[in-house]
PDB file of C-alpha atoms in Angstrom:
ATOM      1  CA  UNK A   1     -65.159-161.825-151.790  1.00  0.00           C
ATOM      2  CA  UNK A   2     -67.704-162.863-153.989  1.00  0.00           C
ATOM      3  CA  UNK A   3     -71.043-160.523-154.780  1.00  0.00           C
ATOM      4  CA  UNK A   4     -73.912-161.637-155.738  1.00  0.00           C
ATOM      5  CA  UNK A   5     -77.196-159.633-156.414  1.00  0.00           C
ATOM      6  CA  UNK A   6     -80.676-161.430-156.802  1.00  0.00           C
ATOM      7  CA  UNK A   7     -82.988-160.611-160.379  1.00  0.00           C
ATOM      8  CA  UNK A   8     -86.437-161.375-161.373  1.00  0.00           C
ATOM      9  CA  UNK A   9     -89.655-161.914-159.626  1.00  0.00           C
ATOM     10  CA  UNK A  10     -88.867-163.813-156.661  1.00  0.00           C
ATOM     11  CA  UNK A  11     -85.388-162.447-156.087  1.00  0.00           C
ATOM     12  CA  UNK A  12     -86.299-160.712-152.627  1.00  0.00           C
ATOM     13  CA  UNK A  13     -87.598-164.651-151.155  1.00  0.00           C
ATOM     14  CA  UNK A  14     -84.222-166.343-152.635  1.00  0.00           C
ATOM     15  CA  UNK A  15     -82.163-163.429-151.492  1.00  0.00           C
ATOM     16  CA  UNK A  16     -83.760-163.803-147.806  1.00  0.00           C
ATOM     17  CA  UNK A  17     -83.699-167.451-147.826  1.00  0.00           C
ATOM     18  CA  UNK A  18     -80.060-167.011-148.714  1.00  0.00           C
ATOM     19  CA  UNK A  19     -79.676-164.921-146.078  1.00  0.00           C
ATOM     20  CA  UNK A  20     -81.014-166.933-143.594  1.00  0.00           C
ATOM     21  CA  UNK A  21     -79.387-170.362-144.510  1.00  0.00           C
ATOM     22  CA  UNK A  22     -76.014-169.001-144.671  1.00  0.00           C
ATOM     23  CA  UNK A  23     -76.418-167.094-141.362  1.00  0.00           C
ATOM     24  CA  UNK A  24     -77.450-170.913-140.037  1.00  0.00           C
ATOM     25  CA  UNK A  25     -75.162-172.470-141.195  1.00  0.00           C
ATOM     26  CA  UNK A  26     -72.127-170.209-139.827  1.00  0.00           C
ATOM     27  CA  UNK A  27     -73.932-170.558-136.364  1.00  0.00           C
ATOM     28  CA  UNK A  28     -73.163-174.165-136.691  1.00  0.00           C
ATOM     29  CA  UNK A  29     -69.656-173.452-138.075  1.00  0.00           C
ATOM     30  CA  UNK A  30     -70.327-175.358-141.318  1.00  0.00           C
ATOM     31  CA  UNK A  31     -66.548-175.626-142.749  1.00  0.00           C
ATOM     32  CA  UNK A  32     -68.187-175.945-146.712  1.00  0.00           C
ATOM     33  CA  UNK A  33     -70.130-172.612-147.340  1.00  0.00           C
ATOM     34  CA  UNK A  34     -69.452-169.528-147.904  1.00  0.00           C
ATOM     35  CA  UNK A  35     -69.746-167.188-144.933  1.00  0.00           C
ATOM     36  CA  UNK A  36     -72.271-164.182-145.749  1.00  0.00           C
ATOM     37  CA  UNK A  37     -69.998-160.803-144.733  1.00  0.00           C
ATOM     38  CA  UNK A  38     -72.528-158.518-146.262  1.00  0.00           C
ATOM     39  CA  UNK A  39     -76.604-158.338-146.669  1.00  0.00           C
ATOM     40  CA  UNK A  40     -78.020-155.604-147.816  1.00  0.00           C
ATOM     41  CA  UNK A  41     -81.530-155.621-148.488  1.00  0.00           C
ATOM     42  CA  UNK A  42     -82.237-152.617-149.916  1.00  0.00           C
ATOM     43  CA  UNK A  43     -80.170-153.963-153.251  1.00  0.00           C
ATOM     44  CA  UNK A  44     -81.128-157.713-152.336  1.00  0.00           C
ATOM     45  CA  UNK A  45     -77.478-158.582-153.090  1.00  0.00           C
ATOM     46  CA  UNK A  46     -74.982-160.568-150.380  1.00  0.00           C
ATOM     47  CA  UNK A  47     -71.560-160.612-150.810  1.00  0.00           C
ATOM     48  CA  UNK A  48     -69.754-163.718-149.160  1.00  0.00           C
ATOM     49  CA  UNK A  49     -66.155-164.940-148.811  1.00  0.00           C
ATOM     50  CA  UNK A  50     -64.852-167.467-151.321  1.00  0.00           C
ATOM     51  CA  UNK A  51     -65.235-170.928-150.522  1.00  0.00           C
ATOM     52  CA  UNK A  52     -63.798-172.124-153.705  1.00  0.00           C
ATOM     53  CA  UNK A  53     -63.918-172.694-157.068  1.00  0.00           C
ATOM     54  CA  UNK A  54     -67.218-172.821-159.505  1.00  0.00           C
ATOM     55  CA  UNK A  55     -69.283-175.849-159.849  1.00  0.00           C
ATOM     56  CA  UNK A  56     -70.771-176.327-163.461  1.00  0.00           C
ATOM     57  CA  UNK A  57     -71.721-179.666-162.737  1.00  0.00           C
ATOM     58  CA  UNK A  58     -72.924-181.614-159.999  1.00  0.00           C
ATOM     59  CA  UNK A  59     -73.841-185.274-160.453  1.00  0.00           C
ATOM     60  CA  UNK A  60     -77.286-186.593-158.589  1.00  0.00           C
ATOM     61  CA  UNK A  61     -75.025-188.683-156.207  1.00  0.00           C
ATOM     62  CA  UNK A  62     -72.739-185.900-155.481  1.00  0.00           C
ATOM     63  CA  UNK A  63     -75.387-183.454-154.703  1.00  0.00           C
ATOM     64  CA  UNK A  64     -76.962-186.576-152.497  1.00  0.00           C
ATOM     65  CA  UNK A  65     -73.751-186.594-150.952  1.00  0.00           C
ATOM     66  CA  UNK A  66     -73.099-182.717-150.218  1.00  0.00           C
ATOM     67  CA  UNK A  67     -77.017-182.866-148.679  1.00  0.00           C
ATOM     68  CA  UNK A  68     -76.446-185.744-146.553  1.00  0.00           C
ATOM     69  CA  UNK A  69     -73.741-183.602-144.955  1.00  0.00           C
ATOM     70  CA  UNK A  70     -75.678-180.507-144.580  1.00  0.00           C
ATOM     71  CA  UNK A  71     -78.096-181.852-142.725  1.00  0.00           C
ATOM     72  CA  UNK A  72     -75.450-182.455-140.143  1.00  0.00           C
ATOM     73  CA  UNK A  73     -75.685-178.977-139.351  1.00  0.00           C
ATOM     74  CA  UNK A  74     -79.518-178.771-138.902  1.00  0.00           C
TER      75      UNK A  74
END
């Protein structure tokens, strides 16, 4: 399980955005993200199942790559 809580001035938007994009994306039964368990708005904070390790970097052709394949699932 991985918990993650959203700071600063826009952290309710990101946190709902979140929110909504993961929820997609499990409708579609997208094999590569995270699936959101918990939302809780009143902490803006998600917590999520692990889908992994942690990327520090991500080349511009990679991240072309991963895109290209998310947009498979709307």
């Amino acid at each position: 399980r991985v918990i993650k809580a959203y700071h600063g001035p826009d952290a309710r938007t990101r946190f709902e955005n979140e929110v909504r994009i993961l929820r997609h994306l499990n409708t579609r039964n997208c094999p590569f993200v995270p699936k959101l368990l918990e939302a809780d708005p009143e902490k803006v904070r998600i917590i999520t199942s692990n889908c992994g390790s942690r990327v520090d970097h991500l080349d511009e052709k990679r991240c072309k790559e991963l895109f290209a394949e998310l947009e498979l699932f709307g």
